[in-house]
Coordinates of N, CA, C and O in Angstrom, one line a residue:
M8 N 1.1 20.1 1.3 CA 1.4 18.7 1.2 C 2.5 18.4 0.2 O 2.6 19.0 -0.8
N9 N 3.4 17.5 0.6 CA 4.5 17.2 -0.3 C 4.1 16.3 -1.4 O 3.2 15.5 -1.2
A10 N 4.7 16.4 -2.6 CA 4.4 15.6 -3.7 C 4.9 14.1 -3.4 O 5.9 14.0 -2.7
P11 N 4.2 13.1 -4.0 CA 4.7 11.8 -3.8 C 6.1 11.6 -4.4 O 6.4 12.2 -5.4
A12 N 6.9 10.8 -3.7 CA 8.2 10.6 -4.1 C 8.3 9.2 -4.9 O 7.8 8.2 -4.4
T13 N 8.9 9.3 -6.1 CA 9.1 8.0 -6.8 C 10.5 7.6 -6.7 O 11.4 8.4 -6.9
V14 N 10.7 6.4 -6.2 CA 12.1 5.9 -6.0 C 12.4 4.8 -7.0 O 11.6 3.8 -7.0
S15 N 13.4 5.0 -7.7 CA 13.8 3.9 -8.7 C 14.6 2.9 -7.9 O 15.5 3.2 -7.1
T16 N 14.3 1.6 -8.1 CA 15.0 0.5 -7.4 C 15.6 -0.4 -8.5 O 15.0 -1.4 -8.8
P17 N 16.8 -0.1 -9.0 CA 17.3 -0.8 -10.1 C 17.5 -2.3 -9.8 O 17.4 -3.1 -10.7
L18 N 17.8 -2.7 -8.6 CA 17.9 -4.1 -8.2 C 16.6 -4.8 -8.4 O 16.6 -6.0 -8.7
L19 N 15.5 -4.2 -8.1 CA 14.2 -4.8 -8.3 C 13.6 -4.6 -9.6 O 12.7 -5.3 -10.0
G20 N 14.1 -3.6 -10.3 CA 13.5 -3.2 -11.6 C 12.1 -2.6 -11.5 O 11.4 -2.8 -12.4
E21 N 11.8 -2.0 -10.4 CA 10.5 -1.5 -10.2 C 10.6 -0.1 -9.6 O 11.6 0.4 -9.2
N22 N 9.4 0.6 -9.6 CA 9.3 1.9 -8.9 C 8.5 1.8 -7.7 O 7.5 1.0 -7.6
I23 N 8.8 2.6 -6.7 CA 8.0 2.7 -5.5 C 7.5 4.1 -5.4 O 8.3 5.1 -5.5
I24 N 6.2 4.3 -5.2 CA 5.7 5.6 -4.9 C 5.3 5.7 -3.5 O 4.4 4.9 -3.0
A25 N 5.9 6.6 -2.7 CA 5.6 6.7 -1.3 C 4.8 8.0 -1.0 O 5.3 9.1 -1.5
V26 N 3.7 7.9 -0.3 CA 3.0 9.1 0.1 C 3.0 9.2 1.6 O 2.6 8.3 2.3
A27 N 3.6 10.3 2.1 CA 3.7 10.5 3.6 C 3.6 11.9 4.0 O 3.9 12.8 3.2
S28 N 3.0 12.1 5.2 CA 2.9 13.4 5.8 C 2.6 13.2 7.2 O 1.9 12.3 7.6
G29 N 3.1 14.1 8.1 CA 2.8 14.0 9.5 C 1.4 14.5 9.8 O 0.9 14.3 10.9
K30 N 0.8 15.3 8.9 CA -0.5 15.9 9.2 C -1.6 14.9 8.8 O -1.6 14.3 7.8
G31 N -2.6 14.9 9.6 CA -3.8 14.1 9.3 C -4.8 14.8 8.5 O -4.8 16.1 8.5
G32 N -5.7 14.1 7.7 CA -6.8 14.7 7.0 C -6.4 15.5 5.8 O -7.1 16.4 5.3
V33 N -5.2 15.2 5.2 CA -4.8 15.9 4.0 C -5.0 15.1 2.7 O -4.6 15.5 1.6
G34 N -5.5 13.9 2.8 CA -5.8 13.1 1.6 C -4.8 12.1 1.2 O -4.8 11.6 0.1
K35 N -3.9 11.7 2.1 CA -2.8 10.7 1.8 C -3.4 9.4 1.4 O -3.0 8.8 0.3
S36 N -4.4 8.9 2.1 CA -5.0 7.6 1.8 C -5.7 7.6 0.5 O -5.6 6.7 -0.3
V37 N -6.5 8.7 0.2 CA -7.3 8.8 -1.0 C -6.3 8.9 -2.2 O -6.5 8.2 -3.2
L38 N -5.3 9.7 -2.1 CA -4.3 9.8 -3.1 C -3.6 8.5 -3.4 O -3.5 8.1 -4.6
A39 N -3.2 7.8 -2.4 CA -2.5 6.5 -2.5 C -3.4 5.5 -3.2 O -3.0 4.8 -4.1
A40 N -4.6 5.4 -2.8 CA -5.6 4.5 -3.4 C -5.9 4.8 -4.9 O -5.9 3.9 -5.7
A41 N -6.0 6.1 -5.2 CA -6.3 6.5 -6.5 C -5.1 6.2 -7.5 O -5.3 5.6 -8.6
L42 N -3.9 6.4 -7.0 CA -2.7 6.1 -7.8 C -2.6 4.6 -8.0 O -2.3 4.1 -9.1
A43 N -2.8 3.8 -6.9 CA -2.7 2.4 -7.0 C -3.7 1.8 -7.9 O -3.4 0.9 -8.8
Q44 N -4.9 2.3 -7.9 CA -6.0 1.7 -8.8 C -5.7 2.1 -10.2 O -5.9 1.3 -11.1
K45 N -5.2 3.3 -10.5 CA -4.9 3.7 -11.8 C -3.8 2.9 -12.4 O -3.9 2.4 -13.5
L46 N -2.7 2.7 -11.6 CA -1.6 1.9 -12.1 C -2.0 0.4 -12.4 O -1.6 -0.2 -13.3
A47 N -2.9 -0.1 -11.5 CA -3.4 -1.5 -11.6 C -4.2 -1.6 -12.9 O -4.1 -2.6 -13.7
R48 N -5.1 -0.7 -13.2 CA -5.9 -0.7 -14.4 C -5.0 -0.6 -15.6 O -5.4 -1.1 -16.7
E49 N -3.9 0.0 -15.5 CA -3.0 0.1 -16.7 C -2.1 -1.1 -16.8 O -1.3 -1.2 -17.7
G50 N -2.3 -2.1 -15.9 CA -1.6 -3.3 -16.0 C -0.4 -3.5 -15.1 O 0.3 -4.6 -15.1
A51 N -0.1 -2.5 -14.3 CA 1.1 -2.6 -13.4 C 0.6 -3.4 -12.1 O -0.4 -3.2 -11.6
R52 N 1.5 -4.4 -11.7 CA 1.2 -5.1 -10.5 C 1.4 -4.1 -9.3 O 2.5 -3.5 -9.2
T53 N 0.4 -3.9 -8.5 CA 0.3 -2.8 -7.5 C 0.0 -3.4 -6.2 O -0.9 -4.1 -6.0
L54 N 0.8 -3.0 -5.2 CA 0.6 -3.3 -3.8 C 0.5 -2.0 -3.0 O 1.4 -1.2 -3.0
L55 N -0.7 -1.9 -2.4 CA -1.0 -0.7 -1.5 C -0.8 -1.2 -0.1 O -1.5 -2.0 0.4
V56 N 0.2 -0.6 0.6 CA 0.6 -1.0 1.9 C 0.3 0.0 2.9 O 0.6 1.2 2.7
E57 N -0.4 -0.4 4.0 CA -0.7 0.6 5.1 C 0.3 0.2 6.2 O 0.5 -1.0 6.5
L58 N 0.8 1.2 6.9 CA 1.6 1.0 8.1 C 0.8 1.4 9.3 O 0.3 2.5 9.4
G59 N 0.7 0.5 10.3 CA 0.0 0.9 11.5 C -0.8 -0.3 12.0 O -0.6 -1.5 11.6
E60 N -1.7 -0.1 12.9 CA -2.4 -1.1 13.6 C -3.8 -1.4 13.1 O -4.4 -2.4 13.3
Q61 N -4.3 -0.4 12.3 CA -5.7 -0.6 11.8 C -5.7 -0.3 10.3 O -4.9 0.6 9.8
S62 N -6.6 -0.9 9.6 CA -6.6 -0.7 8.1 C -7.8 0.1 7.7 O -9.0 -0.2 8.0
Y63 N -7.5 1.2 7.1 CA -8.6 2.1 6.5 C -9.1 1.4 5.3 O -10.3 1.3 5.0
F64 N -8.3 0.8 4.5 CA -8.6 0.2 3.2 C -9.4 -1.1 3.3 O -10.1 -1.5 2.4
A65 N -9.3 -1.8 4.5 CA -10.1 -3.0 4.7 C -11.6 -2.6 4.5 O -12.4 -3.4 3.9
N66 N -12.0 -1.5 5.1 CA -13.4 -1.1 5.0 C -13.8 -0.6 3.6 O -14.9 -0.8 3.1
V67 N -12.8 0.1 3.0 CA -13.1 0.7 1.7 C -13.3 -0.4 0.6 O -14.2 -0.4 -0.2
Y68 N -12.4 -1.4 0.7 CA -12.5 -2.5 -0.3 C -13.2 -3.8 0.1 O -13.4 -4.7 -0.7
G69 N -13.6 -3.8 1.4 CA -14.4 -4.9 1.9 C -13.6 -6.2 2.0 O -14.2 -7.3 1.8
H70 N -12.3 -6.2 2.3 CA -11.5 -7.4 2.5 C -10.7 -7.3 3.8 O -10.3 -6.2 4.3
S71 N -10.5 -8.5 4.4 CA -9.7 -8.6 5.6 C -8.3 -8.4 5.1 O -7.8 -9.0 4.1
V72 N -7.5 -7.5 5.8 CA -6.1 -7.2 5.4 C -5.2 -7.5 6.5 O -5.4 -7.3 7.7
G73 N -4.1 -8.1 6.1 CA -3.0 -8.5 7.1 C -1.6 -8.3 6.5 O -1.5 -7.6 5.4
Y74 N -0.6 -8.9 7.1 CA 0.7 -8.8 6.6 C 0.9 -9.3 5.2 O 1.6 -8.6 4.4
A75 N 0.3 -10.4 4.9 CA 0.5 -11.0 3.5 C -0.5 -10.2 2.6 O -1.6 -10.0 2.9
P76 N 0.0 -9.9 1.4 CA -0.8 -9.2 0.4 C -2.1 -10.0 0.1 O -2.0 -11.2 -0.1
V77 N -3.2 -9.3 -0.1 CA -4.5 -9.8 -0.5 C -4.9 -9.2 -1.8 O -5.0 -8.0 -2.0
L78 N -5.1 -10.1 -2.8 CA -5.5 -9.6 -4.1 C -7.0 -9.1 -4.0 O -7.9 -9.9 -3.7
V79 N -7.2 -7.9 -4.4 CA -8.5 -7.2 -4.3 C -9.1 -7.2 -5.7 O -10.3 -7.4 -5.9
R80 N -8.3 -6.8 -6.7 CA -8.7 -6.7 -8.1 C -7.6 -7.2 -8.9 O -6.4 -7.3 -8.4
P81 N -7.8 -7.4 -10.2 CA -6.6 -7.8 -11.0 C -5.5 -6.8 -10.9 O -5.7 -5.6 -10.9
N82 N -4.3 -7.2 -10.6 CA -3.1 -6.4 -10.4 C -3.1 -5.5 -9.2 O -2.2 -4.6 -9.1
F83 N -4.0 -5.6 -8.3 CA -4.2 -4.7 -7.2 C -4.3 -5.5 -5.9 O -5.3 -6.2 -5.7
S84 N -3.3 -5.3 -5.0 CA -3.3 -6.0 -3.7 C -3.2 -5.0 -2.6 O -2.6 -4.0 -2.8
L85 N -3.6 -5.5 -1.4 CA -3.5 -4.7 -0.2 C -2.8 -5.4 0.9 O -2.8 -6.7 0.9
A86 N -2.1 -4.7 1.7 CA -1.4 -5.3 2.9 C -1.4 -4.3 4.0 O -1.4 -3.1 3.8
L87 N -1.4 -4.8 5.2 CA -1.3 -4.0 6.5 C -0.1 -4.5 7.2 O -0.1 -5.6 7.6
W88 N 0.9 -3.6 7.4 CA 2.1 -4.0 8.1 C 2.1 -3.3 9.4 O 2.4 -2.1 9.6
R89 N 1.8 -4.1 10.4 CA 1.8 -3.7 11.8 C 3.3 -3.8 12.3 O 4.0 -4.6 11.9
G90 N 3.6 -3.0 13.3 CA 5.0 -3.0 13.8 C 5.4 -4.4 14.3 O 6.5 -4.8 14.0
E91 N 4.6 -5.0 15.0 CA 4.9 -6.3 15.6 C 5.1 -7.4 14.5 O 6.0 -8.2 14.5
D92 N 4.3 -7.3 13.4 CA 4.4 -8.3 12.3 C 5.7 -8.1 11.6 O 6.4 -9.0 11.2
C93 N 6.1 -6.8 11.4 CA 7.3 -6.5 10.7 C 8.5 -6.9 11.5 O 9.5 -7.5 11.0
L94 N 8.5 -6.7 12.8 CA 9.6 -7.1 13.7 C 9.8 -8.7 13.6 O 10.9 -9.2 13.5
R95 N 8.7 -9.4 13.7 CA 8.7 -10.8 13.7 C 9.3 -11.3 12.3 O 10.0 -12.3 12.3
E96 N 9.0 -10.6 11.3 CA 9.5 -11.0 9.9 C 11.0 -10.8 9.8 O 11.7 -11.6 9.2
Y97 N 11.5 -9.7 10.3 CA 12.8 -9.3 10.1 C 13.8 -9.4 11.2 O 15.0 -9.2 11.1
V98 N 13.3 -9.8 12.4 CA 14.2 -10.0 13.5 C 14.4 -11.5 13.9 O 13.5 -12.3 13.8

């Protein structure tokens, strides 16, 4: 499994941590959620975004998730970006 990539975005003044792999069942979702929760507990505003048609985290956190971020805990939000929603937003 590849290590998470941290990307500095000087224009936004924030960091983005991306977790990606073509292989299923290697712990991407668990790793992403653990990192997001840790950063949120430390006071960082954190958005955990899923890409696809279904949300794994909606079941984990017990919240309905869609394109707009949903605050789940202090400093911790979830969003689900479906292809159609993203196209509608940017096209």
